Amino acid sequence: MNLERFQTEREPRWRELERLLEDARGRAERLGPDGVRRLGERYRGAAADLALARRRFAGDPIVARLEDLVGRARPLVYDATRERGSLLTFASRGYWRRIAERPAPVLLAWALLVGAGILGLLWSRHDPGAALGLVPSGFRGGMRHSSDLALSPGEQSAFSTQIFTNNIRVSFVAFAGGLGAGLPTGAALLYNGLLLGVIGGLAGQAGGGETFFELVFPHGVLLLSCIAVTGAAGLRVGWALVVPGRRRRTVALQAEARRAVEVVLGTIPWLVLAGLVEGFLTPRGLGLAAVLAVGLGLGTVFWGLVLWRGRAPAGEATGALVPSP
């Protein structure tokens, strides 16, 4: 069975389940005995379709649509609202599943960040005067210092904090930019990558590349990971607006917006952890080996959890945190 036939044959049942969920408004008893029976039948059919879609059409948006539909129906059928809304369930499984279920936007977000960073590095070497014009005034003091940047501990802390604060802002702008069809999200990712590349390139030319690396790398890997996943969430919202598929645009937007909010909520503790590393470890002058260990260690833990906890076997609850409307 190909994807088109699969959707054509099952679409009426999925739409009926969506109508039942709208009529129930979170309480199955509103449907009456016949409605509850139909709800159970359509839920079981959608769950079977989800299992098939995961095997046959992995990576296609139809999988995300069915996951959303089954996840919304399951609490009404099994009275599992408490499990679905559990913070522990979300933190241990739901958040990682949200990141892993759509790898393409995550890879695109990383490509925009890294690609722009490489361009910024090349630009700073080719025309450092023009590249410096991109750097906000708060960063420029460090660019004018002598061969070792001559940064005092206080200046190092301020410089690192400035970069951290900027990246936090980019994380939320990248998410919110999804409502602009994803274009502001892409622009935010490109700008942040370009800015980091330019600053790193200028610092390197001033002889302070190692200092810059030691200031940024311990928390930078985790922080850029947070930017990538929130940016990917924004791109998903934008894609739902532009290409809603067989769903109504409002339905597609609601589904992706709910997922995006969950990604942002789940990312906040990791942003806090990156901030703690920046505030307490970065100013200590750990040395290159320790810097590499901390930065790579945090990145490995984060993406290791995505790969490990992000897998969702057929029939498993999605661990959603944000309730369906």
mmCIF file of C-alpha atoms in Angstrom:
data_model
loop_
_atom_site.group_PDB
_atom_site.id
_atom_site.type_symbol
_atom_site.label_atom_id
_atom_site.label_comp_id
_atom_site.label_asym_id
_atom_site.label_seq_id
_atom_site.Cartn_x
_atom_site.Cartn_y
_atom_site.Cartn_z
ATOM 1 C CA MET A 1 0.000 0.000 0.000
ATOM 2 C CA ASN A 2 1.389 3.410 -0.971
ATOM 3 C CA LEU A 3 0.991 6.602 1.047
ATOM 4 C CA GLU A 4 -1.687 8.155 -1.166
ATOM 5 C CA ARG A 5 -3.929 5.099 -0.974
ATOM 6 C CA PHE A 6 -3.330 4.816 2.769
ATOM 7 C CA GLN A 7 -4.480 8.398 3.346
ATOM 8 C CA THR A 8 -7.421 8.196 0.953
ATOM 9 C CA GLU A 9 -8.843 5.057 2.551
ATOM 10 C CA ARG A 10 -8.339 6.128 6.182
ATOM 11 C CA GLU A 11 -9.056 9.854 5.944
ATOM 12 C CA PRO A 12 -12.850 9.613 6.609
ATOM 13 C CA ARG A 13 -12.235 7.651 9.831
ATOM 14 C CA TRP A 14 -9.627 10.127 11.040
ATOM 15 C CA ARG A 15 -11.928 13.049 10.345
ATOM 16 C CA GLU A 16 -14.732 11.330 12.254
ATOM 17 C CA LEU A 17 -12.399 10.862 15.220
ATOM 18 C CA GLU A 18 -11.425 14.541 15.033
ATOM 19 C CA ARG A 19 -15.121 15.532 15.052
ATOM 20 C CA LEU A 20 -15.775 13.292 18.046
ATOM 21 C CA LEU A 21 -12.890 14.902 19.930
ATOM 22 C CA GLU A 22 -14.214 18.363 19.122
ATOM 23 C CA ASP A 23 -17.694 17.397 20.338
ATOM 24 C CA ALA A 24 -16.338 15.771 23.512
ATOM 25 C CA ARG A 25 -14.338 18.884 24.525
ATOM 26 C CA GLY A 26 -12.242 16.801 26.905
ATOM 27 C CA ARG A 27 -15.087 14.707 28.396
ATOM 28 C CA ALA A 28 -16.193 11.501 26.678
ATOM 29 C CA GLU A 29 -19.567 11.455 28.464
ATOM 30 C CA ARG A 30 -20.658 14.424 26.382
ATOM 31 C CA LEU A 31 -20.851 12.080 23.380
ATOM 32 C CA GLY A 32 -23.510 9.771 24.798
ATOM 33 C CA PRO A 33 -23.378 5.942 24.687
ATOM 34 C CA ASP A 34 -23.267 5.646 20.895
ATOM 35 C CA GLY A 35 -20.680 8.401 20.622
ATOM 36 C CA VAL A 36 -18.448 6.774 23.230
ATOM 37 C CA ARG A 37 -18.643 3.481 21.357
ATOM 38 C CA ARG A 38 -17.719 5.212 18.098
ATOM 39 C CA LEU A 39 -14.892 7.013 19.870
ATOM 40 C CA GLY A 40 -13.418 3.702 21.027
ATOM 41 C CA GLU A 41 -13.716 2.168 17.577
ATOM 42 C CA ARG A 42 -12.148 5.115 15.801
ATOM 43 C CA TYR A 43 -9.391 5.396 18.404
ATOM 44 C CA ARG A 44 -8.407 1.749 17.979
ATOM 45 C CA GLY A 45 -8.434 2.159 14.206
ATOM 46 C CA ALA A 46 -6.260 5.279 14.397
ATOM 47 C CA ALA A 47 -3.817 3.539 16.764
ATOM 48 C CA ALA A 48 -3.483 0.663 14.287
ATOM 49 C CA ASP A 49 -2.995 3.160 11.452
ATOM 50 C CA LEU A 50 -0.290 4.895 13.499
ATOM 51 C CA ALA A 51 1.575 1.627 14.008
ATOM 52 C CA LEU A 52 1.419 0.957 10.265
ATOM 53 C CA ALA A 53 2.477 4.508 9.379
ATOM 54 C CA ARG A 54 5.504 4.306 11.675
ATOM 55 C CA ARG A 55 6.643 1.152 9.905
ATOM 56 C CA ARG A 56 5.831 2.079 6.314
ATOM 57 C CA PHE A 57 5.992 5.879 6.154
ATOM 58 C CA ALA A 58 8.493 6.884 8.854
ATOM 59 C CA GLY A 59 9.466 10.535 8.533
ATOM 60 C CA ASP A 60 6.315 11.557 6.647
ATOM 61 C CA PRO A 61 4.111 14.266 8.273
ATOM 62 C CA ILE A 62 1.255 11.748 8.372
ATOM 63 C CA VAL A 63 3.001 10.058 11.309
ATOM 64 C CA ALA A 64 3.007 13.279 13.334
ATOM 65 C CA ARG A 65 -0.643 13.877 12.482
ATOM 66 C CA LEU A 66 -1.663 10.408 13.666
ATOM 67 C CA GLU A 67 0.463 10.713 16.808
ATOM 68 C CA ASP A 68 -1.363 13.914 17.639
ATOM 69 C CA LEU A 69 -4.765 12.376 16.924
ATOM 70 C CA VAL A 70 -4.102 9.212 18.938
ATOM 71 C CA GLY A 71 -2.514 11.218 21.752
ATOM 72 C CA ARG A 72 -5.604 13.434 22.013
ATOM 73 C CA ALA A 73 -8.047 10.517 21.928
ATOM 74 C CA ARG A 74 -6.242 8.183 24.316
ATOM 75 C CA PRO A 75 -7.087 10.063 27.568
ATOM 76 C CA LEU A 76 -10.781 10.041 26.698
ATOM 77 C CA VAL A 77 -10.759 6.316 25.937
ATOM 78 C CA TYR A 78 -8.560 5.149 28.831
ATOM 79 C CA ASP A 79 -8.989 8.039 31.265
ATOM 80 C CA ALA A 80 -5.222 8.630 31.152
ATOM 81 C CA THR A 81 -5.241 12.398 31.498
ATOM 82 C CA ARG A 82 -3.068 12.249 34.598
ATOM 83 C CA GLU A 83 -0.389 10.205 32.828
ATOM 84 C CA ARG A 84 -0.427 12.432 29.775
ATOM 85 C CA GLY A 85 0.001 15.568 31.828
ATOM 86 C CA SER A 86 2.674 14.155 34.121
ATOM 87 C CA LEU A 87 5.767 16.318 34.290
ATOM 88 C CA LEU A 88 7.890 13.245 34.947
ATOM 89 C CA THR A 89 6.520 11.461 31.873
ATOM 90 C CA PHE A 90 7.123 14.529 29.754
ATOM 91 C CA ALA A 91 10.642 15.163 31.056
ATOM 92 C CA SER A 92 11.709 11.537 30.724
ATOM 93 C CA ARG A 93 10.103 10.731 27.383
ATOM 94 C CA GLY A 94 7.717 13.271 25.867
ATOM 95 C CA TYR A 95 10.244 16.078 25.370
ATOM 96 C CA TRP A 96 12.809 13.854 23.678
ATOM 97 C CA ARG A 97 10.134 12.329 21.477
ATOM 98 C CA ARG A 98 9.085 15.792 20.316
ATOM 99 C CA ILE A 99 12.638 16.493 19.149
ATOM 100 C CA ALA A 100 13.237 13.092 17.555
ATOM 101 C CA GLU A 101 9.911 12.682 15.766
ATOM 102 C CA ARG A 102 10.813 15.180 13.034
ATOM 103 C CA PRO A 103 14.590 15.104 12.386
ATOM 104 C CA ALA A 104 14.472 17.134 9.152
ATOM 105 C CA PRO A 105 13.700 20.530 10.808
ATOM 106 C CA VAL A 106 16.406 19.870 13.424
ATOM 107 C CA LEU A 107 18.975 19.127 10.725
ATOM 108 C CA LEU A 108 17.881 22.220 8.794
ATOM 109 C CA ALA A 109 18.253 24.402 11.896
ATOM 110 C CA TRP A 110 21.764 23.037 12.475
ATOM 111 C CA ALA A 111 22.640 23.576 8.807
ATOM 112 C CA LEU A 112 21.562 27.224 9.004
ATOM 113 C CA LEU A 113 23.541 27.810 12.207
ATOM 114 C CA VAL A 114 26.719 26.039 11.139
ATOM 115 C CA GLY A 115 26.611 27.227 7.530
ATOM 116 C CA ALA A 116 26.203 30.849 8.587
ATOM 117 C CA GLY A 117 28.963 30.411 11.176
ATOM 118 C CA ILE A 118 31.399 29.231 8.508
ATOM 119 C CA LEU A 119 30.440 32.155 6.273
ATOM 120 C CA GLY A 120 30.949 34.557 9.195
ATOM 121 C CA LEU A 121 34.392 33.117 9.875
ATOM 122 C CA LEU A 122 35.406 33.487 6.222
ATOM 123 C CA TRP A 123 33.975 37.009 6.064
ATOM 124 C CA SER A 124 35.911 38.117 9.149
ATOM 125 C CA ARG A 125 39.143 36.921 7.556
ATOM 126 C CA HIS A 126 38.439 38.428 4.144
ATOM 127 C CA ASP A 127 37.117 41.824 5.281
ATOM 128 C CA PRO A 128 37.455 42.237 9.059
ATOM 129 C CA GLY A 129 36.483 45.906 8.976
ATOM 130 C CA ALA A 130 33.146 45.228 7.330
ATOM 131 C CA ALA A 131 32.535 42.130 9.456
ATOM 132 C CA LEU A 132 33.072 44.153 12.628
ATOM 133 C CA GLY A 133 30.066 46.258 11.621
ATOM 134 C CA LEU A 134 27.827 43.246 12.265
ATOM 135 C CA VAL A 135 29.025 42.880 15.855
ATOM 136 C CA PRO A 136 26.842 44.671 18.457
ATOM 137 C CA SER A 137 28.594 47.294 20.542
ATOM 138 C CA GLY A 138 28.444 45.107 23.649
ATOM 139 C CA PHE A 139 30.786 42.596 21.993
ATOM 140 C CA ARG A 140 33.218 45.014 20.388
ATOM 141 C CA GLY A 141 35.345 45.790 23.413
ATOM 142 C CA GLY A 142 36.814 42.308 23.349
ATOM 143 C CA MET A 143 37.619 42.663 19.656
ATOM 144 C CA ARG A 144 39.874 45.656 20.190
ATOM 145 C CA HIS A 145 42.202 44.176 22.775
ATOM 146 C CA SER A 146 45.765 43.146 22.163
ATOM 147 C CA SER A 147 47.149 39.778 21.135
ATOM 148 C CA ASP A 148 45.778 37.858 24.120
ATOM 149 C CA LEU A 149 42.603 39.979 24.272
ATOM 150 C CA ALA A 150 43.906 41.260 27.646
ATOM 151 C CA LEU A 151 40.576 40.489 29.241
ATOM 152 C CA SER A 152 40.380 40.770 32.997
ATOM 153 C CA PRO A 153 38.277 38.146 34.811
ATOM 154 C CA GLY A 154 35.440 40.670 35.024
ATOM 155 C CA GLU A 155 35.662 41.456 31.308
ATOM 156 C CA GLN A 156 35.760 37.761 30.451
ATOM 157 C CA SER A 157 32.628 37.157 32.501
ATOM 158 C CA ALA A 158 30.827 40.112 30.908
ATOM 159 C CA PHE A 159 31.839 39.025 27.403
ATOM 160 C CA SER A 160 30.686 35.440 27.981
ATOM 161 C CA THR A 161 27.432 36.613 29.574
ATOM 162 C CA GLN A 162 26.758 38.876 26.587
ATOM 163 C CA ILE A 163 27.079 35.922 24.210
ATOM 164 C CA PHE A 164 24.926 33.719 26.452
ATOM 165 C CA THR A 165 22.176 36.349 26.756
ATOM 166 C CA ASN A 166 22.153 36.893 23.010
ATOM 167 C CA ASN A 167 21.774 33.162 22.380
ATOM 168 C CA ILE A 168 18.909 32.881 24.875
ATOM 169 C CA ARG A 169 17.114 35.667 23.030
ATOM 170 C CA VAL A 170 17.712 33.935 19.710
ATOM 171 C CA SER A 171 16.212 30.700 21.109
ATOM 172 C CA PHE A 172 12.869 32.353 21.781
ATOM 173 C CA VAL A 173 12.902 34.496 18.640
ATOM 174 C CA ALA A 174 13.587 31.380 16.574
ATOM 175 C CA PHE A 175 10.564 29.675 18.133
ATOM 176 C CA ALA A 176 8.192 32.633 17.805
ATOM 177 C CA GLY A 177 9.312 33.240 14.227
ATOM 178 C CA GLY A 178 7.396 30.154 13.154
ATOM 179 C CA LEU A 179 4.229 32.250 13.061
ATOM 180 C CA GLY A 180 5.796 34.217 10.210
ATOM 181 C CA ALA A 181 5.804 31.113 8.000
ATOM 182 C CA GLY A 182 9.215 30.226 9.452
ATOM 183 C CA LEU A 183 11.024 33.087 7.707
ATOM 184 C CA PRO A 184 11.894 34.999 10.919
ATOM 185 C CA THR A 185 13.072 31.697 12.399
ATOM 186 C CA GLY A 186 15.442 31.092 9.507
ATOM 187 C CA ALA A 187 16.680 34.683 9.693
ATOM 188 C CA ALA A 188 17.348 34.398 13.443
ATOM 189 C CA LEU A 189 19.311 31.176 13.003
ATOM 190 C CA LEU A 190 21.335 32.631 10.134
ATOM 191 C CA TYR A 191 22.102 35.842 12.014
ATOM 192 C CA ASN A 192 23.181 34.071 15.180
ATOM 193 C CA GLY A 193 25.427 31.665 13.302
ATOM 194 C CA LEU A 194 26.934 34.507 11.280
ATOM 195 C CA LEU A 195 27.524 36.568 14.430
ATOM 196 C CA LEU A 196 29.309 33.744 16.251
ATOM 197 C CA GLY A 197 31.465 33.058 13.207
ATOM 198 C CA VAL A 198 32.431 36.717 12.874
ATOM 199 C CA ILE A 199 33.235 37.136 16.577
ATOM 200 C CA GLY A 200 35.280 33.945 16.632
ATOM 201 C CA GLY A 201 37.134 34.936 13.468
ATOM 202 C CA LEU A 202 37.935 38.439 14.719
ATOM 203 C CA ALA A 203 39.058 37.081 18.083
ATOM 204 C CA GLY A 204 41.314 34.600 16.319
ATOM 205 C CA GLN A 205 42.899 37.319 14.190
ATOM 206 C CA ALA A 206 43.559 39.337 17.342
ATOM 207 C CA GLY A 207 45.413 36.343 18.775
ATOM 208 C CA GLY A 208 42.649 35.541 21.237
ATOM 209 C CA GLY A 209 41.042 32.574 19.528
ATOM 210 C CA GLU A 210 41.885 30.209 22.379
ATOM 211 C CA THR A 211 40.479 32.641 24.934
ATOM 212 C CA PHE A 212 37.270 32.980 22.931
ATOM 213 C CA PHE A 213 36.996 29.204 22.643
ATOM 214 C CA GLU A 214 37.460 28.694 26.391
ATOM 215 C CA LEU A 215 34.845 31.354 27.156
ATOM 216 C CA VAL A 216 32.197 29.976 24.816
ATOM 217 C CA PHE A 217 32.665 26.228 24.367
ATOM 218 C CA PRO A 218 31.772 24.893 27.871
ATOM 219 C CA HIS A 219 28.175 26.090 27.624
ATOM 220 C CA GLY A 220 28.124 26.752 23.879
ATOM 221 C CA VAL A 221 27.507 23.209 22.626
ATOM 222 C CA LEU A 222 24.456 22.794 24.859
ATOM 223 C CA LEU A 223 23.246 26.320 24.158
ATOM 224 C CA LEU A 224 23.488 25.919 20.383
ATOM 225 C CA SER A 225 21.654 22.605 20.743
ATOM 226 C CA CYS A 226 18.840 24.449 22.519
ATOM 227 C CA ILE A 227 18.765 27.056 19.753
ATOM 228 C CA ALA A 228 18.623 24.309 17.130
ATOM 229 C CA VAL A 229 15.678 22.477 18.710
ATOM 230 C CA THR A 230 13.655 25.634 19.415
ATOM 231 C CA GLY A 231 14.450 26.826 15.903
ATOM 232 C CA ALA A 232 13.286 23.467 14.547
ATOM 233 C CA ALA A 233 10.034 23.891 16.482
ATOM 234 C CA GLY A 234 9.543 27.287 14.856
ATOM 235 C CA LEU A 235 10.251 25.828 11.416
ATOM 236 C CA ARG A 236 7.630 23.137 12.027
ATOM 237 C CA VAL A 237 5.017 25.763 12.864
ATOM 238 C CA GLY A 238 5.948 27.706 9.750
ATOM 239 C CA TRP A 239 5.733 24.600 7.577
ATOM 240 C CA ALA A 240 2.276 23.781 8.965
ATOM 241 C CA LEU A 241 1.133 27.258 7.936
ATOM 242 C CA VAL A 242 2.539 26.998 4.428
ATOM 243 C CA VAL A 243 1.871 23.293 3.731
ATOM 244 C CA PRO A 244 -0.927 22.013 6.013
ATOM 245 C CA GLY A 245 -1.391 18.867 3.924
ATOM 246 C CA ARG A 246 -4.849 17.301 4.030
ATOM 247 C CA ARG A 247 -5.675 19.055 7.291
ATOM 248 C CA ARG A 248 -7.316 22.439 7.576
ATOM 249 C CA ARG A 249 -4.650 25.091 8.104
ATOM 250 C CA THR A 250 -5.983 25.938 11.574
ATOM 251 C CA VAL A 251 -5.923 22.268 12.620
ATOM 252 C CA ALA A 252 -2.367 21.825 11.332
ATOM 253 C CA LEU A 253 -1.249 25.021 13.076
ATOM 254 C CA GLN A 254 -2.822 24.004 16.395
ATOM 255 C CA ALA A 255 -1.143 20.597 16.300
ATOM 256 C CA GLU A 256 2.330 21.945 15.499
ATOM 257 C CA ALA A 257 2.003 24.935 17.830
ATOM 258 C CA ARG A 258 1.191 22.587 20.707
ATOM 259 C CA ARG A 259 4.286 20.513 19.931
ATOM 260 C CA ALA A 260 6.409 23.644 19.588
ATOM 261 C CA VAL A 261 5.316 24.950 22.991
ATOM 262 C CA GLU A 262 6.215 21.586 24.533
ATOM 263 C CA VAL A 263 9.678 21.776 22.962
ATOM 264 C CA VAL A 264 10.240 25.271 24.357
ATOM 265 C CA LEU A 265 9.007 24.299 27.837
ATOM 266 C CA GLY A 266 11.232 21.223 27.832
ATOM 267 C CA THR A 267 14.236 23.238 26.664
ATOM 268 C CA ILE A 268 14.055 25.824 29.453
ATOM 269 C CA PRO A 269 15.782 23.613 32.094
ATOM 270 C CA TRP A 270 18.631 22.959 29.652
ATOM 271 C CA LEU A 271 18.983 26.686 29.028
ATOM 272 C CA VAL A 272 19.191 27.146 32.797
ATOM 273 C CA LEU A 273 21.892 24.452 32.970
ATOM 274 C CA ALA A 274 23.841 26.207 30.217
ATOM 275 C CA GLY A 275 23.524 29.424 32.216
ATOM 276 C CA LEU A 276 24.869 27.756 35.355
ATOM 277 C CA VAL A 277 27.864 26.435 33.422
ATOM 278 C CA GLU A 278 28.457 29.887 31.955
ATOM 279 C CA GLY A 279 28.143 31.553 35.360
ATOM 280 C CA PHE A 280 30.112 29.176 37.569
ATOM 281 C CA LEU A 281 32.510 27.157 35.408
ATOM 282 C CA THR A 282 33.475 29.446 32.523
ATOM 283 C CA PRO A 283 35.066 32.202 34.691
ATOM 284 C CA ARG A 284 37.335 29.675 36.440
ATOM 285 C CA GLY A 285 39.757 29.283 33.540
ATOM 286 C CA LEU A 286 39.422 25.514 33.363
ATOM 287 C CA GLY A 287 42.016 24.938 30.667
ATOM 288 C CA LEU A 288 41.543 23.487 27.216
ATOM 289 C CA ALA A 289 41.143 19.825 28.240
ATOM 290 C CA ALA A 290 38.477 20.572 30.848
ATOM 291 C CA VAL A 291 36.687 22.952 28.479
ATOM 292 C CA LEU A 292 36.475 20.228 25.841
ATOM 293 C CA ALA A 293 35.296 17.668 28.405
ATOM 294 C CA VAL A 294 32.507 19.894 29.745
ATOM 295 C CA GLY A 295 31.280 21.112 26.357
ATOM 296 C CA LEU A 296 31.364 17.742 24.623
ATOM 297 C CA GLY A 297 30.003 15.994 27.713
ATOM 298 C CA LEU A 298 26.916 18.202 27.898
ATOM 299 C CA GLY A 299 26.325 17.891 24.169
ATOM 300 C CA THR A 300 26.679 14.109 24.319
ATOM 301 C CA VAL A 301 24.206 13.832 27.194
ATOM 302 C CA PHE A 302 21.622 16.001 25.416
ATOM 303 C CA TRP A 303 21.749 14.279 22.025
ATOM 304 C CA GLY A 304 22.202 10.878 23.617
ATOM 305 C CA LEU A 305 18.866 11.396 25.377
ATOM 306 C CA VAL A 306 17.292 12.444 22.070
ATOM 307 C CA LEU A 307 18.413 9.172 20.468
ATOM 308 C CA TRP A 308 17.615 6.980 23.469
ATOM 309 C CA ARG A 309 14.444 8.464 24.947
ATOM 310 C CA GLY A 310 13.175 9.892 21.668
ATOM 311 C CA ARG A 311 12.157 6.512 20.300
ATOM 312 C CA ALA A 312 8.434 5.788 20.580
ATOM 313 C CA PRO A 313 7.388 2.153 20.127
ATOM 314 C CA ALA A 314 3.977 1.545 18.604
ATOM 315 C CA GLY A 315 1.155 2.018 21.083
ATOM 316 C CA GLU A 316 3.252 3.984 23.576
ATOM 317 C CA ALA A 317 1.815 7.197 24.988
ATOM 318 C CA THR A 318 3.467 10.280 23.590
ATOM 319 C CA GLY A 319 4.036 11.864 26.999
ATOM 320 C CA ALA A 320 2.531 15.170 25.880
ATOM 321 C CA LEU A 321 2.528 17.977 28.421
ATOM 322 C CA VAL A 322 0.335 20.645 26.816
ATOM 323 C CA PRO A 323 -3.308 19.565 26.776
ATOM 324 C CA SER A 324 -5.187 19.464 23.508
ATOM 325 C CA PRO A 325 -7.815 22.171 23.111
#
